Amino acid sequence: MTRSVDASPRAPAHLLPVIVLAQCAGSSPWFAVNAVMPDLQQAFGWPAQSVGTLTSAVQLGFIAGSLVFAVLALADRHSPRGLFLLCSLAGAACTVGAAWSAGSMPAMLAWRAATGFFLAGIYPVGMKIASLWFPGGLGSALGWLVGALVLGSASPHALRALGMHWPWTQVFLVVAAVAALAGLLLYWWVPEPPHAPARAVGLQFDALASLWRDARVRASVLGYFGHMVELYTMWVLVPAILATRLGGAALSWVAFAVLGAGVAGCVAGGLQVRRFGSARVAAAQLAASGLCCLAAPWALQAPAVVFYGWLLLWGITVVGDSPQYSALTAQNAPRQAVGSVLTLTNSLGFAISIVSIELFVRLSQQVPLASLLPWLALGPLFGLVALAPLWRPAPVRAV
């Protein structure tokens, strides 16, 4: 694994697997509520659209956390390992708090927003740690790390399936324990990188203008925005899609498989970057996921093998392009402001995902899925058009 991402000669062989495992476990609280939503609705009488509201609370918390961490330059001024550990423990504590106060929707919303806040110290900080140890293969390393995030996000569905007879609070407690262990694992097994480069403190406000002034940065950022219209909304709607055919443990297992299939898209895409480039890898997966949206009316009525194959393909491609937007933006943004540009881009992307989640989850209570899901293709279509300057061949000039 370390060879495939061009590890620095000073990086021990175990580092990338440990970082990937810690990223996977540390992100497990992200969809903890989604995995037990039927139990919560039955216990407390919550409406079906509450799953979208609770997911949006996590997204809002992540936006706030990423901005606060960037403005205060916490990962630059302090040990990233220590920050990862503290945020893992805090995220675990918030998950326990959510289990303790789940009877109150306002309390649950507050705990989930706090969980999202501390997840901002898991996902971006894990990437920062990897970039320090593997500077020569960022695109491939990000493929592994985003794949770990995907698997961690899907893991509560697997826990729900394994513990179908557990009380729903048990799922929360296991997720919390896994998240806490993630921080300890990384802190114990990943040392501080020697001779880490100094970085600027705080946001580089002048350079943020590259988001709209620099054509290449603008292309990757807008492509990412189109991707975010679709990604989290699809993930939130997967249980509703599966509920048309499954229930109980089978639904949870297949939901885990569909979300977890994104690991293959992230890793395979990262491995193809050297041959095709990040922009073409992202465009291919974005186009494929958009076609999956458009195929929904037919696939929902298709035989089982086609239905589940469609969902797995969608799960692979809907997130497989994620690492490449960060790689493209990092390559083209002003070098002194890469962190700030990525932070602002991620925050805006997650804000877009909140709007999409709220809109589509509410509409799903009134509009059949076969009529609703094709509209998600608007995100990939916008992303492909925006990304075109980076993936289309340059025109040949006449001599």
GROMACS .gro file of C-alpha atoms in nm:
model
  399
    1MET     CA    1   0.000   0.000   0.000
    2THR     CA    2   0.274   0.245   0.085
    3ARG     CA    3   0.445   0.192  -0.249
    4SER     CA    4   0.126   0.270  -0.439
    5VAL     CA    5   0.105   0.616  -0.284
    6ASP     CA    6   0.473   0.705  -0.308
    7ALA     CA    7   0.546   0.716   0.061
    8SER     CA    8   0.833   0.927   0.175
    9PRO     CA    9   1.144   0.713   0.241
   10ARG     CA   10   1.113   0.806   0.609
   11ALA     CA   11   0.758   0.663   0.643
   12PRO     CA   12   0.737   0.323   0.817
   13ALA     CA   13   0.537   0.062   0.624
   14HIS     CA   14   0.256   0.042   0.879
   15LEU     CA   15   0.165   0.412   0.872
   16LEU     CA   16  -0.087   0.433   0.588
   17PRO     CA   17  -0.284   0.124   0.702
   18VAL     CA   18  -0.301   0.267   1.055
   19ILE     CA   19  -0.412   0.611   0.933
   20VAL     CA   20  -0.673   0.452   0.706
   21LEU     CA   21  -0.807   0.230   0.987
   22ALA     CA   22  -0.819   0.522   1.230
   23GLN     CA   23  -0.997   0.740   0.972
   24CYS     CA   24  -1.251   0.465   0.913
   25ALA     CA   25  -1.323   0.408   1.283
   26GLY     CA   26  -1.312   0.777   1.374
   27SER     CA   27  -1.578   0.869   1.117
   28SER     CA   28  -1.822   0.597   1.233
   29PRO     CA   29  -2.045   0.840   1.433
   30TRP     CA   30  -2.140   1.026   1.112
   31PHE     CA   31  -2.439   0.805   1.023
   32ALA     CA   32  -2.509   0.645   1.360
   33VAL     CA   33  -2.860   0.790   1.375
   34ASN     CA   34  -2.945   0.683   1.020
   35ALA     CA   35  -2.872   0.319   1.103
   36VAL     CA   36  -3.126   0.311   1.389
   37MET     CA   37  -3.381   0.559   1.254
   38PRO     CA   38  -3.670   0.308   1.238
   39ASP     CA   39  -3.613   0.230   1.608
   40LEU     CA   40  -3.614   0.599   1.699
   41GLN     CA   41  -3.927   0.667   1.498
   42GLN     CA   42  -4.105   0.377   1.664
   43ALA     CA   43  -3.988   0.475   2.013
   44PHE     CA   44  -4.053   0.849   1.995
   45GLY     CA   45  -4.298   0.898   1.709
   46TRP     CA   46  -4.063   1.110   1.500
   47PRO     CA   47  -4.172   1.189   1.142
   48ALA     CA   48  -3.998   1.024   0.847
   49GLN     CA   49  -3.827   1.348   0.740
   50SER     CA   50  -3.645   1.372   1.073
   51VAL     CA   51  -3.367   1.156   0.927
   52GLY     CA   52  -3.286   1.441   0.688
   53THR     CA   53  -3.297   1.703   0.963
   54LEU     CA   54  -3.064   1.504   1.189
   55THR     CA   55  -2.821   1.441   0.904
   56SER     CA   56  -2.825   1.812   0.821
   57ALA     CA   57  -2.736   1.887   1.184
   58VAL     CA   58  -2.419   1.681   1.148
   59GLN     CA   59  -2.336   1.861   0.823
   60LEU     CA   60  -2.386   2.202   0.987
   61GLY     CA   61  -2.162   2.101   1.275
   62PHE     CA   62  -1.895   1.985   1.033
   63ILE     CA   63  -1.910   2.318   0.847
   64ALA     CA   64  -1.872   2.512   1.171
   65GLY     CA   65  -1.592   2.287   1.295
   66SER     CA   66  -1.391   2.301   0.974
   67LEU     CA   67  -1.410   2.681   0.966
   68VAL     CA   68  -1.316   2.719   1.334
   69PHE     CA   69  -1.026   2.476   1.304
   70ALA     CA   70  -0.899   2.658   0.994
   71VAL     CA   71  -0.934   3.011   1.133
   72LEU     CA   72  -0.753   2.911   1.453
   73ALA     CA   73  -0.504   2.698   1.252
   74LEU     CA   74  -0.530   2.431   1.520
   75ALA     CA   75  -0.370   2.152   1.317
   76ASP     CA   76  -0.083   2.384   1.222
   77ARG     CA   77  -0.017   2.527   1.569
   78HIS     CA   78  -0.063   2.200   1.759
   79SER     CA   79   0.007   1.832   1.704
   80PRO     CA   80  -0.234   1.689   1.442
   81ARG     CA   81  -0.211   1.355   1.624
   82GLY     CA   82  -0.319   1.515   1.949
   83LEU     CA   83  -0.603   1.700   1.777
   84PHE     CA   84  -0.722   1.378   1.612
   85LEU     CA   85  -0.720   1.204   1.951
   86LEU     CA   86  -0.913   1.481   2.127
   87CYS     CA   87  -1.173   1.502   1.851
   88SER     CA   88  -1.217   1.123   1.845
   89LEU     CA   89  -1.282   1.120   2.219
   90ALA     CA   90  -1.513   1.422   2.195
   91GLY     CA   91  -1.707   1.267   1.905
   92ALA     CA   92  -1.746   0.948   2.108
   93ALA     CA   93  -1.872   1.150   2.407
   94CYS     CA   94  -2.125   1.330   2.185
   95THR     CA   95  -2.252   0.996   2.054
   96VAL     CA   96  -2.304   0.875   2.411
   97GLY     CA   97  -2.480   1.204   2.490
   98ALA     CA   98  -2.712   1.155   2.192
   99ALA     CA   99  -2.803   0.807   2.316
  100TRP     CA  100  -2.868   0.941   2.666
  101SER     CA  101  -3.103   1.220   2.552
  102ALA     CA  102  -3.262   1.074   2.241
  103GLY     CA  103  -3.617   1.131   2.369
  104SER     CA  104  -3.576   1.502   2.298
  105MET     CA  105  -3.542   1.608   1.935
  106PRO     CA  106  -3.381   1.947   2.025
  107ALA     CA  107  -3.124   1.767   2.242
  108MET     CA  108  -3.056   1.511   1.970
  109LEU     CA  109  -3.007   1.788   1.714
  110ALA     CA  110  -2.760   1.962   1.945
  111TRP     CA  111  -2.562   1.644   2.009
  112ARG     CA  112  -2.552   1.558   1.640
  113ALA     CA  113  -2.432   1.909   1.549
  114ALA     CA  114  -2.159   1.877   1.813
  115THR     CA  115  -2.065   1.539   1.664
  116GLY     CA  116  -2.025   1.702   1.322
  117PHE     CA  117  -1.812   1.976   1.477
  118PHE     CA  118  -1.562   1.724   1.611
  119LEU     CA  119  -1.569   1.516   1.291
  120ALA     CA  120  -1.396   1.820   1.139
  121GLY     CA  121  -1.097   1.712   1.349
  122ILE     CA  122  -1.109   1.359   1.204
  123TYR     CA  123  -1.159   1.379   0.829
  124PRO     CA  124  -0.948   1.686   0.734
  125VAL     CA  125  -0.687   1.628   1.006
  126GLY     CA  126  -0.640   1.268   0.896
  127MET     CA  127  -0.576   1.396   0.545
  128LYS     CA  128  -0.329   1.649   0.678
  129ILE     CA  129  -0.137   1.378   0.863
  130ALA     CA  130  -0.128   1.163   0.548
  131SER     CA  131  -0.008   1.456   0.335
  132LEU     CA  132   0.288   1.507   0.570
  133TRP     CA  133   0.396   1.143   0.549
  134PHE     CA  134   0.308   1.078   0.180
  135PRO     CA  135   0.380   1.402  -0.009
  136GLY     CA  136   0.461   1.225  -0.336
  137GLY     CA  137   0.131   1.044  -0.386
  138LEU     CA  138  -0.147   1.267  -0.260
  139GLY     CA  139  -0.411   1.162  -0.514
  140SER     CA  140  -0.370   0.792  -0.435
  141ALA     CA  141  -0.342   0.848  -0.060
  142LEU     CA  142  -0.661   1.054  -0.064
  143GLY     CA  143  -0.832   0.765  -0.242
  144TRP     CA  144  -0.752   0.539   0.053
  145LEU     CA  145  -0.848   0.801   0.311
  146VAL     CA  146  -1.181   0.898   0.156
  147GLY     CA  147  -1.248   0.526   0.115
  148ALA     CA  148  -1.191   0.491   0.488
  149LEU     CA  149  -1.435   0.776   0.553
  150VAL     CA  150  -1.694   0.600   0.335
  151LEU     CA  151  -1.651   0.268   0.516
  152GLY     CA  152  -1.665   0.438   0.854
  153SER     CA  153  -1.984   0.621   0.757
  154ALA     CA  154  -2.140   0.292   0.643
  155SER     CA  155  -2.031   0.093   0.951
  156PRO     CA  156  -2.331   0.175   1.175
  157HIS     CA  157  -2.555  -0.007   0.926
  158ALA     CA  158  -2.339  -0.318   0.972
  159LEU     CA  159  -2.354  -0.280   1.350
  160ARG     CA  160  -2.732  -0.251   1.331
  161ALA     CA  161  -2.745  -0.571   1.123
  162LEU     CA  162  -2.513  -0.759   1.361
  163GLY     CA  163  -2.704  -0.638   1.664
  164MET     CA  164  -3.058  -0.655   1.530
  165HIS     CA  165  -3.175  -0.770   1.873
  166TRP     CA  166  -2.975  -0.505   2.057
  167PRO     CA  167  -3.154  -0.201   2.189
  168TRP     CA  168  -3.076   0.090   1.959
  169THR     CA  169  -2.874   0.256   2.237
  170GLN     CA  170  -2.628  -0.034   2.217
  171VAL     CA  171  -2.546   0.059   1.857
  172PHE     CA  172  -2.465   0.413   1.969
  173LEU     CA  173  -2.242   0.291   2.250
  174VAL     CA  174  -2.047   0.056   2.023
  175VAL     CA  175  -2.000   0.335   1.767
  176ALA     CA  176  -1.874   0.561   2.046
  177ALA     CA  177  -1.625   0.299   2.163
  178VAL     CA  178  -1.498   0.244   1.808
  179ALA     CA  179  -1.450   0.620   1.758
  180ALA     CA  180  -1.256   0.655   2.084
  181LEU     CA  181  -1.030   0.363   1.994
  182ALA     CA  182  -0.958   0.529   1.657
  183GLY     CA  183  -0.797   0.826   1.827
  184LEU     CA  184  -0.591   0.607   2.057
  185LEU     CA  185  -0.477   0.388   1.767
  186LEU     CA  186  -0.352   0.681   1.562
  187TYR     CA  187  -0.191   0.856   1.857
  188TRP     CA  188   0.000   0.544   1.968
  189TRP     CA  189   0.106   0.414   1.627
  190VAL     CA  190   0.164   0.721   1.410
  191PRO     CA  191   0.459   0.935   1.519
  192GLU     CA  192   0.504   1.302   1.444
  193PRO     CA  193   0.654   1.341   1.094
  194PRO     CA  194   1.016   1.453   1.113
  195HIS     CA  195   1.094   1.799   0.979
  196ALA     CA  196   0.729   1.887   0.908
  197PRO     CA  197   0.720   2.208   0.699
  198ALA     CA  198   0.609   2.531   0.859
  199ARG     CA  199   0.272   2.665   0.744
  200ALA     CA  200   0.096   2.997   0.748
  201VAL     CA  201  -0.137   3.057   1.040
  202GLY     CA  202  -0.501   3.138   0.974
  203LEU     CA  203  -0.698   3.180   0.654
  204GLN     CA  204  -0.526   3.349   0.361
  205PHE     CA  205  -0.817   3.574   0.265
  206ASP     CA  206  -0.658   3.736  -0.041
  207ALA     CA  207  -0.580   3.401  -0.199
  208LEU     CA  208  -0.937   3.274  -0.148
  209ALA     CA  209  -1.033   3.484  -0.450
  210SER     CA  210  -0.880   3.206  -0.662
  211LEU     CA  211  -1.210   3.019  -0.618
  212TRP     CA  212  -1.368   3.250  -0.874
  213ARG     CA  213  -1.073   3.421  -1.042
  214ASP     CA  214  -0.858   3.120  -1.135
  215ALA     CA  215  -1.030   2.916  -1.409
  216ARG     CA  216  -0.871   2.585  -1.305
  217VAL     CA  217  -0.951   2.625  -0.937
  218ARG     CA  218  -1.302   2.738  -1.023
  219ALA     CA  219  -1.353   2.430  -1.241
  220SER     CA  220  -1.257   2.180  -0.970
  221VAL     CA  221  -1.451   2.366  -0.700
  222LEU     CA  222  -1.771   2.388  -0.904
  223GLY     CA  223  -1.731   2.024  -1.005
  224TYR     CA  224  -1.714   1.938  -0.635
  225PHE     CA  225  -2.029   2.140  -0.568
  226GLY     CA  226  -2.220   1.942  -0.828
  227HIS     CA  227  -2.092   1.620  -0.673
  228MET     CA  228  -2.212   1.731  -0.328
  229VAL     CA  229  -2.566   1.792  -0.455
  230GLU     CA  230  -2.592   1.417  -0.508
  231LEU     CA  231  -2.360   1.240  -0.262
  232TYR     CA  232  -2.507   1.276   0.087
  233THR     CA  233  -2.864   1.291  -0.038
  234MET     CA  234  -2.817   0.955  -0.207
  235TRP     CA  235  -2.664   0.811   0.111
  236VAL     CA  236  -2.955   0.935   0.322
  237LEU     CA  237  -3.212   0.794   0.078
  238VAL     CA  238  -3.053   0.448   0.045
  239PRO     CA  239  -3.257   0.295   0.334
  240ALA     CA  240  -3.579   0.434   0.183
  241ILE     CA  241  -3.487   0.287  -0.156
  242LEU     CA  242  -3.409  -0.052   0.001
  243ALA     CA  243  -3.728  -0.043   0.207
  244THR     CA  244  -3.922  -0.094  -0.115
  245ARG     CA  245  -3.792  -0.454  -0.112
  246LEU     CA  246  -3.627  -0.532   0.222
  247GLY     CA  247  -3.660  -0.489   0.595
  248GLY     CA  248  -3.483  -0.576   0.919
  249ALA     CA  249  -3.126  -0.705   0.920
  250ALA     CA  250  -3.126  -0.763   0.543
  251LEU     CA  251  -3.193  -0.394   0.481
  252SER     CA  252  -2.910  -0.292   0.714
  253TRP     CA  253  -2.662  -0.532   0.554
  254VAL     CA  254  -2.742  -0.418   0.201
  255ALA     CA  255  -2.730  -0.051   0.307
  256PHE     CA  256  -2.382  -0.116   0.448
  257ALA     CA  257  -2.281  -0.287   0.122
  258VAL     CA  258  -2.412  -0.003  -0.097
  259LEU     CA  259  -2.245   0.273   0.103
  260GLY     CA  260  -1.932   0.068   0.165
  261ALA     CA  261  -1.897  -0.006  -0.207
  262GLY     CA  262  -1.776   0.351  -0.241
  263VAL     CA  263  -1.441   0.233  -0.105
  264ALA     CA  264  -1.382   0.052  -0.434
  265GLY     CA  265  -1.456   0.369  -0.630
  266CYS     CA  266  -1.220   0.582  -0.420
  267VAL     CA  267  -0.930   0.337  -0.423
  268ALA     CA  268  -0.966   0.230  -0.786
  269GLY     CA  269  -0.995   0.593  -0.893
  270GLY     CA  270  -0.679   0.679  -0.701
  271LEU     CA  271  -0.492   0.397  -0.872
  272GLN     CA  272  -0.596   0.525  -1.217
  273VAL     CA  273  -0.488   0.886  -1.158
  274ARG     CA  274  -0.137   0.844  -1.299
  275ARG     CA  275  -0.272   0.697  -1.621
  276PHE     CA  276  -0.572   0.923  -1.685
  277GLY     CA  277  -0.533   1.220  -1.452
  278SER     CA  278  -0.754   1.329  -1.164
  279ALA     CA  279  -0.995   1.531  -1.380
  280ARG     CA  280  -1.081   1.245  -1.616
  281VAL     CA  281  -1.114   0.996  -1.330
  282ALA     CA  282  -1.352   1.233  -1.153
  283ALA     CA  283  -1.549   1.306  -1.470
  284ALA     CA  284  -1.594   0.937  -1.553
  285GLN     CA  285  -1.730   0.853  -1.210
  286LEU     CA  286  -1.946   1.166  -1.199
  287ALA     CA  287  -2.100   1.074  -1.535
  288ALA     CA  288  -2.163   0.716  -1.421
  289SER     CA  289  -2.335   0.825  -1.099
  290GLY     CA  290  -2.549   1.074  -1.296
  291LEU     CA  291  -2.659   0.792  -1.526
  292CYS     CA  292  -2.751   0.588  -1.218
  293CYS     CA  293  -2.981   0.872  -1.110
  294LEU     CA  294  -3.149   0.875  -1.450
  295ALA     CA  295  -3.184   0.496  -1.449
  296ALA     CA  296  -3.381   0.497  -1.121
  297PRO     CA  297  -3.735   0.467  -1.270
  298TRP     CA  298  -3.635   0.154  -1.461
  299ALA     CA  299  -3.404   0.003  -1.194
  300LEU     CA  300  -3.662   0.036  -0.913
  301GLN     CA  301  -3.895  -0.194  -1.108
  302ALA     CA  302  -3.625  -0.426  -1.244
  303PRO     CA  303  -3.550  -0.783  -1.134
  304ALA     CA  304  -3.354  -0.821  -0.811
  305VAL     CA  305  -3.014  -0.879  -0.977
  306VAL     CA  306  -3.050  -0.558  -1.177
  307PHE     CA  307  -3.187  -0.359  -0.882
  308TYR     CA  308  -2.902  -0.451  -0.648
  309GLY     CA  309  -2.641  -0.420  -0.922
  310TRP     CA  310  -2.767  -0.068  -0.996
  311LEU     CA  311  -2.745   0.032  -0.629
  312LEU     CA  312  -2.394  -0.110  -0.593
  313LEU     CA  313  -2.274   0.070  -0.906
  314TRP     CA  314  -2.430   0.391  -0.776
  315GLY     CA  315  -2.264   0.341  -0.439
  316ILE     CA  316  -1.925   0.295  -0.607
  317THR     CA  317  -1.944   0.595  -0.839
  318VAL     CA  318  -2.132   0.846  -0.624
  319VAL     CA  319  -1.828   0.893  -0.399
  320GLY     CA  320  -1.541   0.755  -0.607
  321ASP     CA  321  -1.471   1.100  -0.751
  322SER     CA  322  -1.450   1.273  -0.410
  323PRO     CA  323  -1.072   1.243  -0.354
  324GLN     CA  324  -0.992   1.387  -0.694
  325TYR     CA  325  -1.162   1.722  -0.638
  326SER     CA  326  -0.942   1.783  -0.336
  327ALA     CA  327  -0.634   1.673  -0.532
  328LEU     CA  328  -0.720   1.902  -0.825
  329THR     CA  329  -0.792   2.201  -0.604
  330ALA     CA  330  -0.473   2.143  -0.405
  331GLN     CA  331  -0.270   2.128  -0.727
  332ASN     CA  332  -0.413   2.450  -0.871
  333ALA     CA  333  -0.474   2.672  -0.567
  334PRO     CA  334  -0.210   2.925  -0.453
  335ARG     CA  335   0.050   2.722  -0.265
  336GLN     CA  336   0.045   2.946   0.041
  337ALA     CA  337  -0.334   2.905   0.074
  338VAL     CA  338  -0.409   2.545  -0.018
  339GLY     CA  339  -0.543   2.463   0.328
  340SER     CA  340  -0.766   2.771   0.339
  341VAL     CA  341  -0.902   2.715  -0.012
  342LEU     CA  342  -0.980   2.349   0.063
  343THR     CA  343  -1.145   2.440   0.392
  344LEU     CA  344  -1.371   2.701   0.236
  345THR     CA  345  -1.454   2.469  -0.054
  346ASN     CA  346  -1.547   2.185   0.181
  347SER     CA  347  -1.761   2.414   0.396
  348LEU     CA  348  -1.954   2.545   0.095
  349GLY     CA  349  -1.993   2.192  -0.040
  350PHE     CA  350  -2.139   2.064   0.285
  351ALA     CA  351  -2.376   2.363   0.296
  352ILE     CA  352  -2.498   2.263  -0.051
  353SER     CA  353  -2.548   1.906   0.073
  354ILE     CA  354  -2.775   2.032   0.353
  355VAL     CA  355  -3.004   2.209   0.106
  356SER     CA  356  -3.015   1.900  -0.116
  357ILE     CA  357  -3.083   1.661   0.175
  358GLU     CA  358  -3.364   1.874   0.318
  359LEU     CA  359  -3.527   1.923  -0.022
  360PHE     CA  360  -3.513   1.562  -0.142
  361VAL     CA  361  -3.601   1.398   0.191
  362ARG     CA  362  -3.909   1.618   0.228
  363LEU     CA  363  -4.011   1.560  -0.133
  364SER     CA  364  -3.967   1.184  -0.087
  365GLN     CA  365  -4.266   1.192   0.149
  366GLN     CA  366  -4.485   1.328  -0.132
  367VAL     CA  367  -4.327   1.218  -0.462
  368PRO     CA  368  -4.257   0.855  -0.566
  369LEU     CA  369  -3.886   0.770  -0.565
  370ALA     CA  370  -3.904   0.673  -0.932
  371SER     CA  371  -4.004   1.030  -1.017
  372LEU     CA  372  -3.777   1.200  -0.764
  373LEU     CA  373  -3.437   1.030  -0.796
  374PRO     CA  374  -3.368   1.130  -1.160
  375TRP     CA  375  -3.362   1.495  -1.051
  376LEU     CA  376  -3.047   1.422  -0.851
  377ALA     CA  377  -2.871   1.396  -1.188
  378LEU     CA  378  -2.876   1.776  -1.205
  379GLY     CA  379  -2.581   1.778  -0.964
  380PRO     CA  380  -2.355   1.552  -1.173
  381LEU     CA  381  -2.459   1.734  -1.491
  382PHE     CA  382  -2.360   2.069  -1.344
  383GLY     CA  383  -2.036   1.918  -1.213
  384LEU     CA  384  -1.941   1.771  -1.553
  385VAL     CA  385  -1.999   2.100  -1.731
  386ALA     CA  386  -1.798   2.291  -1.470
  387LEU     CA  387  -1.514   2.036  -1.473
  388ALA     CA  388  -1.489   2.026  -1.853
  389PRO     CA  389  -1.191   2.267  -1.882
  390LEU     CA  390  -0.984   2.018  -1.681
  391TRP     CA  391  -1.083   1.690  -1.847
  392ARG     CA  392  -1.142   1.786  -2.212
  393PRO     CA  393  -0.839   1.769  -2.443
  394ALA     CA  394  -0.693   2.108  -2.519
  395PRO     CA  395  -0.782   2.230  -2.871
  396VAL     CA  396  -0.506   2.200  -3.127
  397ARG     CA  397  -0.398   2.540  -3.250
  398ALA     CA  398  -0.342   2.591  -3.620
  399VAL     CA  399   0.016   2.672  -3.715
   0.00000   0.00000   0.00000
